[in-house]
mmCIF file of C-alpha atoms and ligand atoms in Angstrom:
data_model
loop_
_atom_site.group_PDB
_atom_site.id
_atom_site.type_symbol
_atom_site.label_atom_id
_atom_site.label_comp_id
_atom_site.label_asym_id
_atom_site.label_seq_id
_atom_site.Cartn_x
_atom_site.Cartn_y
_atom_site.Cartn_z
ATOM 1 C CA MET A 823 22.090 -10.672 11.095
ATOM 2 C CA ILE A 824 23.922 -10.230 7.882
ATOM 3 C CA LYS A 825 21.503 -10.682 5.340
ATOM 4 C CA ILE A 826 23.163 -13.144 2.759
ATOM 5 C CA ALA A 827 21.523 -13.758 -1.607
ATOM 6 C CA LEU A 828 23.584 -16.321 -2.130
ATOM 7 C CA PRO A 829 22.823 -18.237 -6.512
ATOM 8 C CA LYS A 830 20.126 -20.322 -6.603
ATOM 9 C CA GLY A 831 21.944 -23.380 -8.363
ATOM 10 C CA ARG A 832 25.157 -25.668 -8.903
ATOM 11 C CA LEU A 833 26.880 -21.755 -8.198
ATOM 12 C CA GLY A 834 25.573 -21.158 -4.697
ATOM 13 C CA GLU A 835 25.845 -24.936 -3.490
ATOM 14 C CA LYS A 836 29.780 -24.246 -3.568
ATOM 15 C CA VAL A 837 29.031 -20.503 -2.278
ATOM 16 C CA TYR A 838 27.248 -21.672 1.169
ATOM 17 C CA ALA A 839 30.318 -24.158 1.434
ATOM 18 C CA LEU A 840 32.609 -21.159 1.143
ATOM 19 C CA PHE A 841 30.675 -19.541 3.675
ATOM 20 C CA GLU A 842 30.139 -22.783 6.154
ATOM 21 C CA SER A 843 33.973 -23.125 6.060
ATOM 22 C CA ALA A 844 34.390 -19.068 6.830
ATOM 23 C CA GLY A 845 32.243 -20.352 10.290
ATOM 24 C CA TYR A 846 28.938 -19.238 8.679
ATOM 25 C CA GLU A 847 26.900 -22.021 8.503
ATOM 26 C CA CYS A 848 23.111 -23.026 8.901
ATOM 27 C CA PRO A 849 22.702 -26.309 9.223
ATOM 28 C CA SER A 850 19.003 -26.176 7.879
ATOM 29 C CA ILE A 851 20.151 -24.573 4.494
ATOM 30 C CA ARG A 852 21.152 -28.575 3.690
ATOM 31 C CA GLU A 853 17.779 -29.922 3.971
ATOM 32 C CA ASN A 854 16.090 -30.388 1.071
ATOM 33 C CA ASN A 855 13.041 -28.362 0.675
ATOM 34 C CA ARG A 856 11.341 -25.222 -1.767
ATOM 35 C CA LYS A 857 11.794 -23.273 1.311
ATOM 36 C CA LEU A 858 13.409 -19.906 0.046
ATOM 37 C CA ILE A 859 15.129 -18.382 3.501
ATOM 38 C CA PHE A 860 17.740 -19.711 5.673
ATOM 39 C CA GLU A 861 18.357 -18.311 9.525
ATOM 40 C CA ASN A 862 20.939 -19.396 12.319
ATOM 41 C CA PRO A 863 21.211 -16.202 14.893
ATOM 42 C CA GLU A 864 23.771 -18.493 16.984
ATOM 43 C CA LYS A 865 26.166 -17.327 14.025
ATOM 44 C CA GLN A 866 23.704 -14.188 12.694
ATOM 45 C CA VAL A 867 23.119 -15.006 9.313
ATOM 46 C CA CYS A 868 20.175 -15.092 7.129
ATOM 47 C CA TYR A 869 20.555 -16.614 3.649
ATOM 48 C CA PHE A 870 18.222 -16.928 1.159
ATOM 49 C CA TRP A 871 17.618 -18.986 -2.300
ATOM 50 C CA VAL A 872 17.705 -15.833 -5.083
ATOM 51 C CA LYS A 873 17.813 -16.146 -9.276
ATOM 52 C CA PRO A 874 21.553 -15.392 -9.962
ATOM 53 C CA SER A 875 21.124 -12.843 -12.378
ATOM 54 C CA ASP A 876 18.490 -10.759 -9.071
ATOM 55 C CA VAL A 877 20.989 -10.510 -6.474
ATOM 56 C CA PRO A 878 22.566 -7.181 -7.750
ATOM 57 C CA VAL A 879 19.084 -6.100 -7.048
ATOM 58 C CA TYR A 880 18.718 -7.607 -3.580
ATOM 59 C CA VAL A 881 22.365 -6.281 -2.662
ATOM 60 C CA GLU A 882 21.721 -2.855 -4.670
ATOM 61 C CA ARG A 883 18.229 -1.764 -2.486
ATOM 62 C CA GLY A 884 19.120 -3.286 0.391
ATOM 63 C CA ALA A 885 17.388 -6.131 0.933
ATOM 64 C CA ALA A 886 20.549 -8.249 1.265
ATOM 65 C CA ASP A 887 23.605 -6.716 2.968
ATOM 66 C CA VAL A 888 25.664 -9.297 0.742
ATOM 67 C CA GLY A 889 25.015 -11.359 -1.804
ATOM 68 C CA VAL A 890 26.905 -13.550 -4.762
ATOM 69 C CA ALA A 891 27.118 -12.403 -8.335
ATOM 70 C CA GLY A 892 29.336 -13.650 -11.681
ATOM 71 C CA LYS A 893 30.903 -10.806 -12.543
ATOM 72 C CA ASP A 894 29.509 -11.457 -15.996
ATOM 73 C CA ILE A 895 26.119 -10.407 -14.451
ATOM 74 C CA LEU A 896 27.851 -7.369 -12.817
ATOM 75 C CA LEU A 897 29.215 -5.790 -15.516
ATOM 76 C CA GLU A 898 25.897 -6.233 -17.683
ATOM 77 C CA HIS A 899 24.187 -4.073 -15.177
ATOM 78 C CA GLY A 900 26.518 -2.346 -12.851
ATOM 79 C CA PRO A 901 24.604 -2.645 -10.092
ATOM 80 C CA ASP A 902 25.312 0.368 -6.850
ATOM 81 C CA VAL A 903 27.098 -1.993 -4.812
ATOM 82 C CA TYR A 904 31.169 -2.126 -3.265
ATOM 83 C CA GLU A 905 32.589 -4.999 -4.328
ATOM 84 C CA LEU A 906 34.760 -6.753 -2.099
ATOM 85 C CA LEU A 907 36.465 -9.924 -2.857
ATOM 86 C CA ASP A 908 36.895 -12.600 -5.921
ATOM 87 C CA LEU A 909 35.964 -15.551 -4.652
ATOM 88 C CA GLY A 910 37.181 -17.806 -7.570
ATOM 89 C CA LEU A 911 34.409 -19.998 -7.929
ATOM 90 C CA GLY A 912 32.462 -19.990 -11.109
ATOM 91 C CA ARG A 913 35.650 -19.265 -12.788
ATOM 92 C CA CYS A 914 34.391 -19.438 -16.852
ATOM 93 C CA ARG A 915 35.384 -16.528 -19.705
ATOM 94 C CA MET A 916 33.026 -14.293 -22.400
ATOM 95 C CA ALA A 917 33.951 -14.815 -25.279
ATOM 96 C CA VAL A 918 32.976 -13.897 -28.597
ATOM 97 C CA ALA A 919 31.933 -17.498 -30.525
ATOM 98 C CA ALA A 920 31.314 -18.411 -34.382
ATOM 99 C CA PRO A 921 30.610 -22.108 -36.176
ATOM 100 C CA GLU A 922 33.284 -23.185 -37.096
ATOM 101 C CA GLY A 923 35.713 -21.517 -39.601
ATOM 102 C CA PHE A 924 33.666 -18.603 -39.111
ATOM 103 C CA ARG A 925 35.750 -14.823 -40.561
ATOM 104 C CA ASP A 926 34.881 -11.685 -39.751
ATOM 105 C CA SER A 927 35.406 -9.209 -43.359
ATOM 106 C CA GLY A 928 33.951 -6.895 -41.952
ATOM 107 C CA GLU A 929 32.312 -5.319 -44.716
ATOM 108 C CA ARG A 930 28.634 -5.971 -43.096
ATOM 109 C CA THR A 931 26.968 -5.235 -39.732
ATOM 110 C CA LEU A 932 28.124 -8.005 -37.263
ATOM 111 C CA LYS A 933 25.048 -10.132 -35.756
ATOM 112 C CA VAL A 934 25.739 -10.601 -32.225
ATOM 113 C CA ALA A 935 23.365 -12.934 -30.308
ATOM 114 C CA THR A 936 23.727 -12.807 -26.832
ATOM 115 C CA LYS A 937 22.020 -12.776 -23.106
ATOM 116 C CA PHE A 938 25.029 -9.981 -22.206
ATOM 117 C CA ALA A 939 23.807 -6.634 -24.766
ATOM 118 C CA ASN A 940 25.293 -4.007 -22.566
ATOM 119 C CA ILE A 941 29.147 -6.649 -22.234
ATOM 120 C CA ALA A 942 28.649 -7.142 -26.508
ATOM 121 C CA ARG A 943 27.983 -3.724 -27.277
ATOM 122 C CA ARG A 944 30.999 -1.757 -24.749
ATOM 123 C CA PHE A 945 33.497 -4.814 -26.715
ATOM 124 C CA TYR A 946 32.811 -3.667 -30.220
ATOM 125 C CA ALA A 947 32.445 -0.199 -29.883
ATOM 126 C CA GLU A 948 36.494 0.058 -28.421
ATOM 127 C CA GLN A 949 36.669 -2.094 -32.192
ATOM 128 C CA GLY A 950 34.482 0.403 -33.526
ATOM 129 C CA ARG A 951 32.818 -2.410 -35.414
ATOM 130 C CA ASP A 952 29.118 -1.468 -35.594
ATOM 131 C CA ILE A 953 26.970 -4.116 -34.206
ATOM 132 C CA ASP A 954 23.317 -5.344 -34.542
ATOM 133 C CA ILE A 955 22.472 -6.721 -31.495
ATOM 134 C CA ILE A 956 20.103 -10.272 -31.491
ATOM 135 C CA PRO A 957 19.012 -9.854 -27.221
ATOM 136 C CA LEU A 958 18.472 -13.898 -26.248
ATOM 137 C CA ASN A 959 17.791 -16.048 -23.150
ATOM 138 C CA GLY A 960 19.202 -18.651 -23.754
ATOM 139 C CA SER A 961 20.359 -21.764 -26.025
ATOM 140 C CA ILE A 962 22.175 -18.839 -27.076
ATOM 141 C CA GLU A 963 24.448 -21.282 -29.575
ATOM 142 C CA LEU A 964 21.142 -21.900 -31.686
ATOM 143 C CA ALA A 965 21.810 -18.837 -33.383
ATOM 144 C CA PRO A 966 24.443 -19.194 -36.065
ATOM 145 C CA LEU A 967 23.268 -22.632 -36.160
ATOM 146 C CA LEU A 968 20.107 -21.736 -38.098
ATOM 147 C CA GLY A 969 21.030 -18.093 -38.961
ATOM 148 C CA LEU A 970 18.932 -15.690 -36.816
ATOM 149 C CA SER A 971 23.292 -14.128 -36.227
ATOM 150 C CA ASP A 972 26.862 -14.908 -37.257
ATOM 151 C CA VAL A 973 28.326 -14.890 -33.823
ATOM 152 C CA ILE A 974 27.602 -15.477 -30.205
ATOM 153 C CA VAL A 975 28.841 -13.108 -27.096
ATOM 154 C CA ASP A 976 28.224 -15.704 -24.230
ATOM 155 C CA ILE A 977 29.729 -18.567 -21.221
ATOM 156 C CA VAL A 978 32.629 -20.636 -21.577
ATOM 157 C CA GLU A 979 33.314 -23.113 -19.158
ATOM 158 C CA THR A 980 34.425 -26.067 -20.676
ATOM 159 C CA GLY A 981 33.841 -25.410 -24.003
ATOM 160 C CA THR A 982 30.882 -28.901 -24.618
ATOM 161 C CA THR A 983 28.347 -26.475 -25.397
ATOM 162 C CA LEU A 984 30.798 -24.645 -27.956
ATOM 163 C CA ARG A 985 31.966 -28.292 -29.396
ATOM 164 C CA GLU A 986 28.844 -30.006 -29.406
ATOM 165 C CA ASN A 987 27.091 -27.844 -31.754
ATOM 166 C CA ARG A 988 30.520 -27.125 -34.353
ATOM 167 C CA LEU A 989 30.785 -23.221 -33.034
ATOM 168 C CA GLU A 990 35.151 -21.971 -32.107
ATOM 169 C CA VAL A 991 36.119 -19.495 -29.326
ATOM 170 C CA VAL A 992 36.792 -16.615 -32.165
ATOM 171 C CA GLU A 993 37.774 -13.983 -29.116
ATOM 172 C CA THR A 994 38.042 -14.036 -25.507
ATOM 173 C CA ILE A 995 36.287 -10.989 -24.406
ATOM 174 C CA LEU A 996 37.541 -11.035 -20.267
ATOM 175 C CA PRO A 997 37.849 -14.048 -17.464
ATOM 176 C CA ILE A 998 34.283 -14.229 -14.994
ATOM 177 C CA SER A 999 34.158 -15.363 -11.390
ATOM 178 C CA ALA A 1000 31.822 -15.197 -8.639
ATOM 179 C CA ARG A 1001 31.983 -12.004 -6.382
ATOM 180 C CA LEU A 1002 31.534 -10.827 -2.981
ATOM 181 C CA ILE A 1003 28.845 -7.548 -3.502
ATOM 182 C CA ALA A 1004 27.601 -5.585 -0.309
ATOM 183 C CA ASN A 1005 25.213 -2.637 -0.215
ATOM 184 C CA GLN A 1006 26.657 0.716 0.431
ATOM 185 C CA ALA A 1007 24.949 1.731 3.628
ATOM 186 C CA SER A 1008 25.205 -2.253 5.244
ATOM 187 C CA TRP A 1009 28.997 -1.694 4.636
ATOM 188 C CA ARG A 1010 28.815 1.211 6.514
ATOM 189 C CA PHE A 1011 26.614 0.517 9.274
ATOM 190 C CA LYS A 1012 26.736 -3.371 9.873
ATOM 191 C CA ALA A 1013 30.540 -3.134 9.439
ATOM 192 C CA ASP A 1014 31.152 -4.839 12.863
ATOM 193 C CA LEU A 1015 29.612 -8.378 11.249
ATOM 194 C CA LEU A 1016 30.815 -7.593 7.926
ATOM 195 C CA VAL A 1017 34.533 -6.962 7.914
ATOM 196 C CA PRO A 1018 34.873 -10.126 10.031
ATOM 197 C CA LEU A 1019 32.900 -11.940 7.115
ATOM 198 C CA VAL A 1020 35.177 -10.412 4.727
ATOM 199 C CA ARG A 1021 38.490 -11.501 6.805
ATOM 200 C CA LYS A 1022 36.671 -14.721 7.534
ATOM 201 C CA LEU A 1023 35.971 -15.437 3.676
ATOM 202 C CA GLU A 1024 39.373 -14.388 2.306
ATOM 203 C CA GLY A 1025 41.420 -16.845 3.843
ATOM 204 C CA THR A 1026 39.409 -19.343 3.255
ATOM 205 C CA VAL A 1027 39.128 -18.984 0.231
ATOM 206 C CA LYS A 1028 42.736 -18.140 -0.207
ATOM 207 C CA ALA A 1029 43.630 -21.436 1.650
ATOM 208 C CA ASN A 1030 41.447 -23.235 -1.123
ATOM 209 C CA ASP A 1031 43.759 -21.863 -3.576
HETATM 210 C C1 PRP B 1717 25.690 -21.324 -20.224
HETATM 211 C C2 PRP B 1717 26.005 -20.652 -21.619
HETATM 212 C C3 PRP B 1717 26.829 -21.678 -22.341
HETATM 213 C C4 PRP B 1717 27.424 -22.946 -21.180
HETATM 214 C C5 PRP B 1717 28.722 -22.755 -21.836
HETATM 215 O O1 PRP B 1717 24.264 -21.593 -19.822
HETATM 216 O O2 PRP B 1717 25.403 -20.041 -21.671
HETATM 217 O O3 PRP B 1717 25.752 -22.303 -22.354
HETATM 218 O O4 PRP B 1717 26.695 -22.403 -19.845
HETATM 219 O O5 PRP B 1717 29.032 -24.002 -20.675
HETATM 220 P P1 PRP B 1717 29.959 -24.925 -20.815
HETATM 221 O O6 PRP B 1717 31.485 -24.311 -22.175
HETATM 222 O O7 PRP B 1717 31.028 -25.663 -20.260
HETATM 223 O O8 PRP B 1717 29.431 -25.972 -22.142
HETATM 224 P P2 PRP B 1717 23.501 -21.805 -19.719
HETATM 225 O O9 PRP B 1717 23.901 -23.954 -18.386
HETATM 226 O O10 PRP B 1717 23.471 -21.034 -18.144
HETATM 227 O O11 PRP B 1717 21.853 -22.025 -19.910
HETATM 228 P P3 PRP B 1717 21.556 -21.360 -20.588
HETATM 229 O O12 PRP B 1717 21.598 -21.727 -22.068
HETATM 230 O O13 PRP B 1717 20.337 -20.742 -20.590
HETATM 231 O O14 PRP B 1717 22.622 -20.113 -21.039
#
């Protein structure tokens, strides 16, 4: 069986649909219940729903052979896994945003609120800019509005959250999309199952493009 960690939520539904159209269906997953694990022995797959930021943990430690995680999570946590394929789903960007009209004078330490402390640190280190990270877990956009930070480093998809809170993108850090990752040992020892899976997914991604 191939053990597959799917990110719970909207992205996960799209990811499952992709696996399904690649020929790895598991009909029971469509039944709307609170179950977390679903198997289809005929297709040799076992899917489970995982909190998106936990997917690399399951894959790195081999509880899952493969999984799907956003490039943002991979860059932030740097798990020891193979990144096999860009699935082209969940496209968005990591960006610095601030209240409309904000200009960084560069004179004092910049206060940066974010869920992505490592990405933010690396980005500003490359620019030689002194920053103070304010770690938050959600609703990051609130921070500059309440004077908790000067800017935020966060994910921007449609830009609606920024617009509705009178914030704007100051700088794009990098584009983000969902990636197929594999456990290193599984990739060697289950190659007979995993190589065909990657090939079929690759074909489906190209056909969808
Ligand atoms: C993410 C992100 C932004 C929003 C961007 O938040 O942190 O807040 O989506 O999307 P948009 O550009 O389409 O408006 P999420 O919904 O994951 O919730 P969070 O507040 O917990 O980060």
